[in-house]
Amino acid sequence: MQVIYFDNNATTKVAPEVTEAMLPFFTELWGNPSSMHTFGGQVAKYVDQAREQVADLFNAKPQEILFTSCGTESDNTAIWSALQTQPDKKHIVTTAVEHPAILETAAFWERNGYTVTRLGVDEKGNLDLEEYANALTPDTDIVSIMYANNEVGNIYPIPKMAEMAKERGILFHTDAVQAAGKVDIDLAKVPVDMLSISGHKIHCPKGIGMLYIRKGVLFRPFIRGGHQESGRRGGTENVPYIVGLGKACQLAKEHMAEEQTRVAALRDRLEAGILAHVPECKVNGDPAHRLPGTTNIAFRNIEGEAVLLMLDRLGICASSGSACTSGSLEPSHVLKAMNVPFKYAHSSTRFSLCRYNTEEEVDFAIEHIPAVIKTLRDLSPFKD
Amino acid sequence: MWNYSQKVQDFFLKPHNAGPMEDANAIGEVGSLACGDALKLYLKINDEGVIEKASFETFGCASAIASSSILTDMVIGMKVDDALKITNADIAKALDGLPREKMHCSVMGQEALEAAIRNWKGEPAVPHAQEEGKLVCKCFNVTDQTIIKAIRENNLTTLEDITAFTKAGGACGSCLDEISEILEAELRRQGKGTAAASVAEDVAHNEKVAAAHAEEATGGLTNIERMQKVMAAMQLIRPQLQADGGDVRLVDISGKVVSVQLTGHCGGCPASQATLHQIIESILRMQVEPDIVVKEVKA
Ligand SMILES: Cc1ncc(COP(=O)(O)O)c(C=O)c1O
Ligand code: FES
């Protein structure tokens, strides 16, 4: 059966170019970049090259790039470093719609004596700049706000929000795991102090991430050990994956325009097709400020896991904010923060597209989804 | 991805007896949109008390649909008295098992069956939770009776089990202490001393951790300061609730635990009440102290 992969916010296919770039580092160039001998040491230049490729995607400097093991580690590191370098400040500002990598980290620090402000969102999932301005205090240690939301795709006004933090001398971190490669982020202009990305969302394998730390921002390592990464993260470099991330960032830069045009058009076609053929459904999030590949559609009166399993039978991969799919008993915290009514929240289904998707796939989905929804609606006791 | 048995998948994709029934003389409804699953069970019971026909409508995941469907197959041809003997474990067994986290789907089936038969007997169709026993989990509307029944029929021994089977405790978690007490008492009643002791141990451990956190928390307010701040914050909260036809009353402040009583408009709906609880707690946490705990007491 064909697989139609519309779950790119969860993880992405590894680009063949990335695999190819990585392979020599499993077979021949397996040395340790810190070694004194030529065999190992020659690997270091590939790590340097990857650092340049990553920096280039964000118009940053190579020495501002710290390789980590994943997006989650980058997020943890950013908060840790901010709190360690400013021990007298005890307040963290974030949002109610972050990924658990930030939410759980903030909750941990909250249990350890910090105060956390979680900015709410409106029914479109947008933040309120006034509420944000009011949350910033002299005691605020760090602001951490995602560049784009993984569930509904909303893009937040990070340039503006980072500017507001900067005016007040407050550190600003952004989780750009979903935005990287899809939103043009120029760090020479956007004054964030730290920024996280994750390889597996941009066609690199799982298990590699990056934290950007602006030159001049004080830093304390989260993982202590050897002198690697200029003493900012202990542990022998994951060379193949670092090389892969470099390649993935280079490709992301080359394909950014395509993401914003062709992929966005595919997403729009899918969304319009579903809305036209399925009654009583609605789009969650803010279509005016959204990642190009993401749409989150709620189908009234049915439940999301059932939708996903039926889509799965058709080879269509998507994901859901429904309680049942996560193993928790409540709908997603993002939809709850947006106050999506229960009639819709339980069936919210996320389709996230990428540059490997085609028009044929989108049309196949549009052709088959209405019947799936109708079958489940016929089974549901709620009809109004 | 859930690991569903072939039977669950079959009954989900090709459910038997789906849809409403025009000439039903017994209808049982349980669950709600807010809870994430709901089942409406239709039965046609003849004069001899035999279930002639059964059908269902379900809002929920694959295992909820499969549980509902196989239940209709099971009861067709049964006498009402025999049908009442069906337990949630029987439903799960008929499906060749359910993932533990999904056992509550089988519980929902059994409850709907009971409700339908009660409806046929002309007994009042009060929602399960208010009908008997004491409401323990307000997020999912679960009573102590339901919890005890689930423990007995499925030999449950842990808190996680209870959440998997009844959903109780799966949202805000404020009912977990009470659930532990029920579980411990029931296990002792069953003579399972060791299991009961381990529940008690877990509770004691959690309390210790909570107490340690409370101590760790920075300097903090004196009792008087805290009381004044809570009262001031309540004055801000009340007009907002009153505008929606509800109200909140401050009952007690003990350390960092603020007891309140919610009344009015929101009293009937467990889900909105849970959000209300969260809202009050988050306002107090912002205005007073970050580790304030709001406890709701009944009138
Ligand atoms: C917004 C966001 N932040 C962080 C992460 C975590 O990244 P990783 O899986 O690399 O730890 C994800 C991905 O799941 C994400 O979507
Ligand atoms: S989870 Fe039981 S009361 Fe909230």
XYZ file of C-alpha atoms and ligand atoms in Angstrom:
703
model
C 0.000 0.000 0.000
C 1.183 3.512 -0.743
C 2.043 5.703 2.239
C 0.864 9.292 2.123
C 2.859 11.021 4.790
C 1.071 14.080 6.133
C 2.701 14.013 9.581
C 5.812 16.085 9.004
C 5.446 18.053 12.236
C 5.985 14.756 14.065
C 9.033 13.715 12.108
C 10.254 13.836 8.524
C 11.709 11.562 5.902
C 15.489 11.688 5.817
C 16.531 13.458 2.639
C 18.560 11.132 0.389
C 21.232 13.843 0.122
C 21.506 13.843 3.921
C 21.924 10.073 4.097
C 24.566 10.253 1.404
C 26.448 13.000 3.227
C 26.424 10.975 6.448
C 27.476 7.570 5.144
C 31.252 8.142 4.891
C 31.288 8.954 8.605
C 30.046 5.451 9.411
C 32.365 3.660 7.028
C 35.692 5.461 6.537
C 35.805 8.730 8.414
C 34.920 7.343 11.838
C 37.720 9.044 13.724
C 37.451 11.356 16.709
C 37.665 15.012 15.667
C 39.619 15.822 18.844
C 42.443 13.377 18.033
C 45.974 14.618 17.438
C 46.559 12.158 14.602
C 45.612 12.951 11.058
C 43.141 10.085 10.787
C 40.930 11.432 13.542
C 41.707 15.083 13.227
C 40.718 15.234 9.561
C 37.109 14.738 10.664
C 37.104 18.068 12.500
C 36.911 20.053 9.310
C 33.627 18.338 8.410
C 32.194 19.317 11.780
C 33.336 22.882 11.123
C 31.743 22.816 7.707
C 28.443 21.594 9.169
C 28.577 24.368 11.746
C 28.894 26.853 8.906
C 25.989 25.314 7.013
C 23.756 25.485 10.078
C 24.802 29.060 10.853
C 24.108 30.026 7.268
C 20.450 28.994 7.444
C 19.922 31.589 10.185
C 22.485 34.174 9.106
C 24.393 33.455 12.330
C 28.082 32.961 13.061
C 29.507 29.438 13.278
C 30.760 30.001 16.821
C 27.178 30.706 17.884
C 26.116 27.155 16.965
C 26.069 24.457 19.659
C 25.268 20.896 18.567
C 23.038 18.932 20.928
C 21.300 15.571 20.881
C 17.793 16.852 20.105
C 15.378 19.754 20.279
C 14.451 18.835 23.817
C 18.065 19.049 24.982
C 18.433 22.431 23.296
C 15.356 23.711 25.139
C 16.515 22.345 28.485
C 19.968 23.805 27.951
C 18.672 27.272 27.110
C 16.597 27.526 30.275
C 19.283 25.960 32.435
C 21.933 28.350 31.189
C 19.746 31.417 31.679
C 18.902 30.448 35.245
C 22.477 29.535 36.118
C 23.955 32.752 34.785
C 21.467 35.005 36.584
C 20.947 33.332 39.953
C 19.246 36.336 41.517
C 16.319 36.335 39.057
C 13.483 33.955 39.775
C 10.838 34.419 37.113
C 10.274 32.584 33.809
C 7.856 33.725 31.101
C 6.568 31.213 28.587
C 3.255 30.241 26.984
C 0.550 27.702 27.654
C 1.018 26.193 24.192
C 4.706 25.212 24.230
C 5.959 21.740 23.479
C 6.459 19.586 26.604
C 10.216 20.158 26.182
C 9.612 23.675 27.522
C 6.418 23.128 29.532
C 7.844 20.342 31.640
C 11.154 22.124 32.079
C 9.354 25.243 33.295
C 7.204 23.138 35.621
C 10.358 21.561 37.035
C 11.849 24.940 37.857
C 8.528 26.029 39.278
C 8.706 23.160 41.735
C 12.161 24.377 42.619
C 11.313 27.872 43.700
C 10.843 29.745 40.418
C 7.693 31.563 39.392
C 6.395 30.781 35.928
C 4.024 32.927 33.888
C 2.331 31.001 31.098
C 0.830 33.362 28.556
C -2.600 32.332 27.361
C -3.864 32.368 23.789
C -7.101 33.465 22.166
C -9.432 31.115 20.311
C -7.239 31.384 17.230
C -4.234 30.364 19.283
C -2.607 33.801 19.199
C -0.730 35.519 22.014
C -1.595 38.937 23.373
C 1.321 41.375 23.224
C -0.098 43.468 26.023
C -0.379 40.484 28.335
C 3.183 39.671 27.347
C 4.455 43.178 28.084
C 2.787 43.078 31.489
C 4.370 39.757 32.306
C 7.919 41.079 31.910
C 9.355 42.199 35.252
C 12.793 43.116 36.582
C 12.822 39.656 38.168
C 12.267 37.918 34.798
C 15.207 35.683 34.049
C 14.251 34.338 30.638
C 11.409 34.400 28.146
C 10.910 31.230 26.131
C 8.320 31.360 23.366
C 8.048 28.985 20.440
C 8.541 30.425 16.958
C 5.734 28.280 15.606
C 3.347 25.896 17.258
C 3.614 22.220 16.396
C -0.090 21.392 16.692
C -1.900 24.212 14.924
C 1.072 25.756 13.108
C 0.617 29.313 14.358
C 3.673 31.516 13.882
C 4.223 33.893 16.770
C 5.579 37.442 16.390
C 9.018 36.498 17.664
C 10.926 39.474 16.150
C 8.645 41.858 18.019
C 8.562 39.852 21.243
C 12.330 39.401 21.288
C 12.716 43.129 20.746
C 10.466 43.861 23.720
C 12.517 41.559 25.949
C 15.733 43.097 24.705
C 14.521 46.624 25.553
C 14.074 45.426 29.123
C 17.372 43.545 29.252
C 15.696 40.144 29.517
C 17.092 36.995 27.850
C 14.912 35.629 25.061
C 14.856 32.018 23.871
C 12.724 30.630 21.082
C 11.928 27.013 20.283
C 12.167 27.177 16.498
C 11.950 23.412 16.022
C 8.887 23.737 13.797
C 9.781 27.045 12.172
C 13.279 26.150 10.994
C 13.451 25.843 7.241
C 9.892 27.089 6.813
C 10.087 30.620 8.145
C 12.880 32.925 7.066
C 14.749 33.607 10.322
C 17.550 36.156 10.033
C 19.342 36.262 13.367
C 21.255 39.352 12.353
C 17.901 41.123 12.546
C 15.798 39.118 15.005
C 17.289 39.802 18.458
C 16.736 36.429 20.101
C 19.513 35.321 22.441
C 18.975 31.605 22.032
C 17.155 29.434 19.500
C 16.537 25.672 19.360
C 16.140 23.418 16.359
C 15.837 19.665 15.878
C 17.242 17.668 12.968
C 14.409 15.210 12.475
C 11.914 17.945 11.624
C 14.016 19.076 8.694
C 14.785 15.817 6.904
C 17.743 14.763 9.049
C 17.574 11.654 11.295
C 16.337 11.759 14.888
C 18.838 12.396 17.656
C 20.528 15.619 16.632
C 19.665 19.182 17.561
C 21.184 22.611 17.759
C 21.089 25.499 20.165
C 22.057 28.903 18.845
C 23.619 31.121 21.508
C 24.175 34.711 20.489
C 27.754 35.893 20.824
C 28.137 37.750 24.120
C 25.351 35.889 25.926
C 26.655 34.232 29.069
C 26.478 30.459 29.017
C 26.715 27.570 31.475
C 26.848 24.005 30.140
C 23.918 21.702 30.779
C 25.971 18.606 30.025
C 29.353 18.812 31.702
C 32.384 16.881 30.606
C 35.105 17.273 28.022
C 36.163 20.371 26.167
C 34.016 19.620 23.094
C 31.894 22.389 21.576
C 34.308 24.938 23.083
C 33.584 23.570 26.531
C 29.875 24.220 26.198
C 28.747 20.610 25.922
C 30.732 17.595 27.045
C 30.630 14.406 25.006
C 32.419 13.281 21.861
C 30.740 14.867 18.871
C 28.114 12.841 17.023
C 29.974 13.436 13.786
C 27.724 11.666 11.245
C 24.629 13.381 12.575
C 26.308 16.765 12.806
C 27.333 16.410 9.173
C 23.754 15.365 8.376
C 22.319 18.379 10.162
C 24.641 20.646 8.213
C 23.462 19.132 4.950
C 19.809 19.290 6.055
C 20.161 22.992 6.872
C 21.758 23.666 3.522
C 18.867 21.881 1.787
C 16.352 23.691 3.991
C 17.747 27.001 2.834
C 17.571 25.940 -0.800
C 13.989 24.734 -0.435
C 12.609 27.462 1.818
C 10.971 29.314 -1.074
C 9.388 26.074 -2.249
C 8.021 25.415 1.253
C 6.456 28.829 1.299
C 4.909 28.520 -2.147
C 4.380 25.003 -3.485
C 3.965 23.282 -0.090
C 1.704 26.081 1.154
C -0.407 25.711 -1.986
C -0.697 21.942 -1.447
C -1.761 22.536 2.146
C -4.332 25.100 0.993
C -5.640 22.696 -1.613
C -6.013 19.928 0.967
C -7.691 22.223 3.460
C -10.067 23.755 0.932
C -10.883 20.311 -0.450
C -11.762 18.927 2.965
C -13.772 21.979 3.982
C -15.692 21.841 0.696
C -16.574 18.157 0.922
C -17.070 17.586 4.631
C -19.846 19.494 6.380
C -19.387 20.786 9.927
C -15.654 21.032 10.157
C -13.413 23.937 10.968
C -9.786 24.932 10.943
C -8.034 25.372 14.295
C -5.399 28.071 14.568
C -4.822 31.238 12.610
C -4.709 30.730 8.835
C -3.215 34.208 8.422
C -0.111 33.424 10.507
C 0.686 29.811 10.024
C 3.416 27.414 8.943
C 3.154 26.714 5.231
C 2.612 22.959 5.523
C 0.318 22.703 8.538
C -3.446 22.552 8.840
C -5.387 21.403 11.870
C -8.979 20.479 11.108
C -11.662 19.597 13.612
C -14.618 17.434 12.633
C -17.666 18.007 14.757
C -19.026 15.187 16.919
C -16.508 12.463 16.255
C -13.332 11.321 17.917
C -9.817 11.707 16.570
C -8.309 8.307 17.192
C -11.055 6.693 15.179
C -10.356 9.187 12.382
C -6.629 8.402 12.425
C -7.144 4.648 12.351
C -9.475 4.922 9.394
C -7.048 7.226 7.583
C -4.310 4.729 8.382
C -6.260 2.062 6.497
C -6.016 4.327 3.459
C -2.286 4.787 3.975
C -2.716 8.385 5.094
C -0.548 9.346 8.083
C -1.786 12.247 10.216
C -2.012 12.951 13.919
C -4.545 14.141 16.396
C -4.974 16.283 19.461
C -7.480 13.792 20.752
C -7.126 12.379 24.225
C -7.234 8.786 23.110
C -4.221 8.947 20.846
C -1.807 10.273 23.400
C -2.618 7.801 26.116
C -3.782 10.681 28.255
C -7.449 11.199 28.896
C -7.668 14.838 27.954
C -7.502 16.622 24.620
C -4.263 18.422 23.830
C -3.168 21.294 26.044
C -2.930 23.538 22.981
C -6.565 23.044 21.969
C -7.599 23.421 25.599
C -5.698 26.688 25.912
C -7.499 27.857 22.766
C -10.824 26.910 24.301
C -11.783 24.764 21.323
C -15.250 23.417 22.200
C -15.359 19.733 23.174
C -17.557 19.002 20.151
C -14.517 19.826 18.031
C -11.510 19.306 20.276
C -11.656 15.519 20.400
C -11.512 15.128 16.633
C -8.908 17.732 15.787
C -6.662 16.229 13.152
C -3.345 17.669 12.067
C -2.108 17.297 8.528
C 1.453 18.535 8.087
C 2.965 18.522 4.623
C 6.485 18.885 3.301
C 8.331 19.270 0.043
C 8.094 15.559 -0.740
C 4.305 15.632 -0.901
C 2.518 15.752 -4.235
C -0.732 16.998 -5.662
C -1.817 13.395 -6.364
C -1.486 12.592 -2.668
C -3.529 15.614 -1.697
C -6.248 14.741 -4.200
C -6.365 11.139 -2.991
C -6.901 12.407 0.557
C -9.611 14.836 -0.510
C -11.355 12.043 -2.355
C -11.395 9.604 0.562
C -11.629 11.669 3.742
C -15.307 12.638 3.406
C -16.406 8.987 3.503
C -14.326 8.346 6.634
C -15.933 11.263 8.421
C -19.395 10.211 7.313
C -18.913 6.640 8.565
C -17.892 7.880 11.995
C -20.621 10.485 12.138
C -23.207 7.835 11.336
C -21.937 5.907 14.359
C -22.008 8.904 16.685
C -24.922 9.576 19.022
C -24.331 13.320 18.679
C -25.962 14.695 15.583
C -26.505 18.375 16.181
C 0.033 3.337 18.200
C -2.322 1.164 20.195
C -1.923 -2.533 20.033
C -5.470 -3.586 19.269
C -6.471 -7.220 18.872
C -7.710 -8.312 15.460
C -11.178 -8.528 16.969
C -11.139 -4.905 18.103
C -10.026 -3.835 14.647
C -12.722 -5.924 12.971
C -15.494 -4.618 15.181
C -14.241 -1.054 14.722
C -14.047 -1.205 10.937
C -17.160 -3.323 10.414
C -19.277 -2.789 13.479
C -22.372 -4.953 13.968
C -25.683 -3.368 14.968
C -24.628 0.227 14.430
C -27.178 3.002 14.337
C -30.287 4.077 16.193
C -33.356 1.831 16.651
C -36.813 3.217 16.011
C -38.785 0.742 18.114
C -36.381 0.450 21.034
C -38.061 0.203 24.423
C -34.894 0.543 26.469
C -32.246 3.186 25.924
C -29.120 3.699 27.978
C -26.876 6.719 27.586
C -23.516 7.228 29.257
C -20.526 9.504 28.789
C -20.450 12.936 27.181
C -18.664 15.004 24.571
C -16.617 16.591 27.324
C -15.389 13.224 28.575
C -14.244 12.189 25.115
C -16.485 9.174 24.761
C -20.173 8.491 24.889
C -22.439 5.557 24.114
C -26.144 5.357 23.417
C -27.378 1.783 23.618
C -30.782 0.775 22.203
C -32.550 -2.451 23.213
C -35.825 -4.042 22.214
C -36.955 -6.226 25.097
C -39.995 -8.503 24.671
C -42.693 -9.390 27.179
C -40.745 -12.384 28.449
C -37.872 -10.092 29.339
C -35.667 -11.314 26.505
C -33.544 -8.842 24.551
C -34.665 -9.275 20.946
C -32.662 -6.549 19.303
C -29.790 -4.293 20.265
C -28.000 -1.452 18.522
C -25.671 1.394 19.433
C -24.312 4.814 18.589
C -20.845 5.660 19.884
C -18.684 8.751 19.991
C -15.195 7.633 20.803
C -12.065 5.831 19.807
C -11.758 2.494 18.045
C -11.972 0.491 21.252
C -15.083 2.373 22.377
C -16.806 1.570 19.093
C -15.682 -2.065 19.190
C -16.772 -2.503 22.835
C -20.203 -1.083 22.085
C -20.653 -3.234 19.025
C -19.604 -6.538 20.558
C -21.806 -5.816 23.549
C -24.849 -5.625 21.292
C -23.910 -9.023 19.824
C -23.516 -10.469 23.315
C -26.882 -9.370 24.676
C -29.130 -10.261 21.743
C -31.195 -13.261 22.818
C -30.328 -12.895 26.488
C -32.751 -12.538 29.346
C -32.517 -9.173 31.044
C -31.451 -10.740 34.336
C -28.604 -12.560 32.641
C -27.566 -9.463 30.729
C -27.212 -7.634 34.025
C -24.567 -10.165 35.005
C -22.271 -9.112 32.153
C -19.195 -7.338 33.532
C -16.790 -5.023 31.794
C -14.233 -7.829 31.967
C -16.592 -10.026 29.916
C -16.766 -7.365 27.219
C -13.003 -6.991 27.121
C -12.588 -10.754 26.972
C -14.997 -11.028 24.051
C -12.716 -8.624 22.182
C -9.658 -10.786 22.979
C -8.567 -8.103 25.403
C -8.158 -4.342 25.354
C -5.015 -2.299 26.016
C -5.048 -1.485 29.713
C -5.375 2.268 29.078
C -8.543 1.518 27.117
C -10.332 -0.642 29.660
C -12.615 2.264 30.477
C -14.291 1.639 27.116
C -15.522 -1.729 28.354
C -16.698 -0.105 31.583
C -18.699 2.368 29.523
C -20.393 -0.519 27.694
C -21.395 -2.244 30.896
C -22.746 1.005 32.344
C -24.831 1.720 29.271
C -26.316 -1.758 29.449
C -27.274 -1.224 33.071
C -28.744 2.172 32.254
C -30.792 0.781 29.381
C -32.269 -1.961 31.515
C -33.043 0.522 34.245
C -34.787 2.637 31.629
C -36.868 -0.389 30.564
C -37.846 -1.109 34.166
C -39.047 2.450 34.450
C -36.404 3.420 36.972
C -35.243 7.025 36.820
C -32.494 7.688 34.330
C -30.363 9.797 36.586
C -26.799 10.093 35.416
C -24.745 7.326 36.887
C -22.649 9.532 39.087
C -25.427 11.124 41.028
C -27.422 7.989 41.351
C -25.482 6.132 43.945
C -22.420 6.711 45.990
C -20.329 9.776 46.358
C -18.799 11.764 43.511
C -15.046 11.309 43.711
C -13.682 12.469 40.366
C -15.457 15.532 39.126
C -13.488 15.762 35.887
C -14.953 12.477 34.669
C -18.002 12.225 36.897
C -16.962 9.004 38.667
C -18.339 7.860 42.020
C -16.778 5.741 44.736
C -19.242 2.977 43.813
C -17.977 2.845 40.251
C -14.413 2.743 41.468
C -15.068 -0.031 43.978
C -16.918 -2.036 41.369
C -14.048 -1.693 38.914
C -11.579 -2.781 41.595
C -13.622 -5.860 42.443
C -14.493 -6.986 38.951
C -11.027 -6.535 37.530
C -8.797 -7.197 40.535
C -7.232 -3.755 40.359
C -4.394 -2.969 42.731
C -2.890 0.367 41.665
C -3.953 3.947 41.090
C -2.945 3.731 37.428
C -5.259 0.740 37.059
C -8.170 2.745 38.371
C -7.526 5.563 35.935
C -7.233 3.094 33.050
C -10.522 1.424 33.913
C -12.675 4.351 35.021
C -10.728 7.435 33.862
C -10.964 8.759 37.430
C -7.845 10.757 38.240
C -6.830 11.135 34.607
C -7.242 14.895 34.283
C -6.531 17.405 37.045
C -5.528 14.711 39.513
C -7.069 16.444 42.513
C -9.094 13.334 43.326
C -6.089 10.995 43.479
C -5.777 11.141 47.260
C -9.361 10.136 47.705
C -9.006 7.350 45.144
C -5.986 5.992 47.019
C -7.991 5.884 50.211
C -10.794 3.991 48.495
C -8.329 1.585 46.916
C -6.480 0.971 50.155
C -9.684 0.337 52.087
C -11.025 -1.999 49.417
C -7.785 -3.974 49.212
C -7.810 -4.403 52.987
C -11.400 -5.577 52.805
C -10.286 -8.177 50.267
C -7.519 -9.282 52.593
C -4.804 -8.019 50.231
C -2.738 -6.485 53.013
C 0.502 -6.176 51.073
C -1.078 -4.426 48.114
C -2.929 -2.074 50.465
C 0.271 -1.315 52.330
C 2.020 -0.445 49.087
C -0.769 1.969 48.142
C -0.469 3.568 51.569
C 3.283 3.760 51.127
C 2.939 5.555 47.795
C 0.589 8.068 49.337
C 2.921 8.706 52.252
C 5.814 9.142 49.842
C 3.904 11.629 47.705
C 2.928 13.588 50.751
C 6.534 13.714 51.863
C 7.636 15.005 48.467
C 4.881 17.604 48.498
C 5.854 18.721 51.969
C 9.502 18.968 50.910
C 8.522 21.109 47.950
C 6.467 23.335 50.175
C 9.429 23.818 52.494
C 11.852 24.422 49.662
C 9.727 27.144 48.203
C 11.223 30.496 48.913
C 10.631 32.354 52.176
C 6.982 32.841 51.489
C 4.212 34.789 53.093
C 3.049 34.710 56.666
C -0.388 33.224 57.219
C -1.921 36.623 57.744
C -0.371 38.079 54.597
C -1.507 35.118 52.575
C -5.029 35.331 53.914
C -5.279 38.996 53.045
C -3.944 38.436 49.562
C -6.263 35.517 48.888
C -9.241 37.547 50.029
C -8.265 40.447 47.833
C -7.839 38.135 44.840
C -11.216 36.544 45.472
C -12.818 39.946 45.221
C -11.417 40.110 41.680
C -12.559 36.646 40.713
C -16.123 36.755 42.003
C -17.589 39.430 39.720
C -16.294 37.491 36.708
C -18.037 34.321 37.799
C -21.168 36.169 38.819
C -21.335 37.616 35.340
C -21.658 34.029 34.073
C -24.278 33.141 36.637
C -21.941 31.309 38.981
C -20.185 32.174 42.191
C -17.405 31.086 44.459
C -17.201 31.237 48.223
C -14.050 31.147 50.283
C -14.430 28.435 52.895
C -11.045 28.037 54.496
C -7.353 28.801 54.114
C -5.045 26.248 55.625
C -1.376 26.756 54.821
C -1.220 26.922 51.054
C -4.470 25.081 50.562
C -7.414 27.335 49.814
C -10.822 25.673 50.076
C -13.612 27.146 48.014
C -17.179 26.281 47.231
C -18.473 26.716 43.682
C -22.117 27.400 43.165
C -24.665 28.359 40.567
C -24.550 27.957 36.854
C -21.566 25.652 36.670
C -22.651 23.222 39.384
C -24.101 20.679 36.954
C -21.319 20.360 34.447
C -18.271 18.548 35.710
C -16.065 19.649 32.856
C -16.686 23.349 33.146
C -16.341 23.036 36.879
C -12.920 21.530 36.440
C -11.847 24.444 34.266
C -13.276 26.868 36.785
C -11.198 25.193 39.429
C -8.094 25.612 37.261
C -8.881 29.249 36.544
C -9.278 30.129 40.204
C -6.126 28.263 41.047
C -4.119 29.975 38.330
C -5.340 33.417 39.372
C -4.440 32.766 42.984
C -1.079 31.411 41.909
C -0.406 34.558 39.976
C -1.729 36.986 42.544
C -0.755 35.325 45.780
C 1.816 32.543 45.667
C 2.945 30.185 42.900
C 2.223 27.028 44.864
C -1.261 27.725 46.131
C -3.537 24.710 45.886
C -7.253 25.228 45.473
C -9.492 22.565 46.929
C -13.141 22.444 46.201
C -15.554 21.540 48.941
C -19.176 20.578 48.405
C -22.025 22.586 49.865
C 8.000 22.688 19.054
C 8.840 21.497 19.391
N 9.812 21.613 20.297
C 10.604 20.570 20.623
C 10.444 19.338 20.054
C 11.331 18.215 20.499
O 12.341 17.905 19.602
P 13.133 16.537 19.750
O 12.183 15.464 19.360
O 14.302 16.640 18.819
O 13.570 16.425 21.162
C 9.427 19.172 19.099
C 9.201 17.868 18.436
O 8.558 16.966 18.860
C 8.601 20.271 18.768
O 7.603 20.143 17.884
S -9.103 13.996 37.585
Fe -10.523 13.456 39.099
S -11.250 15.327 39.753
Fe -9.931 15.906 38.126
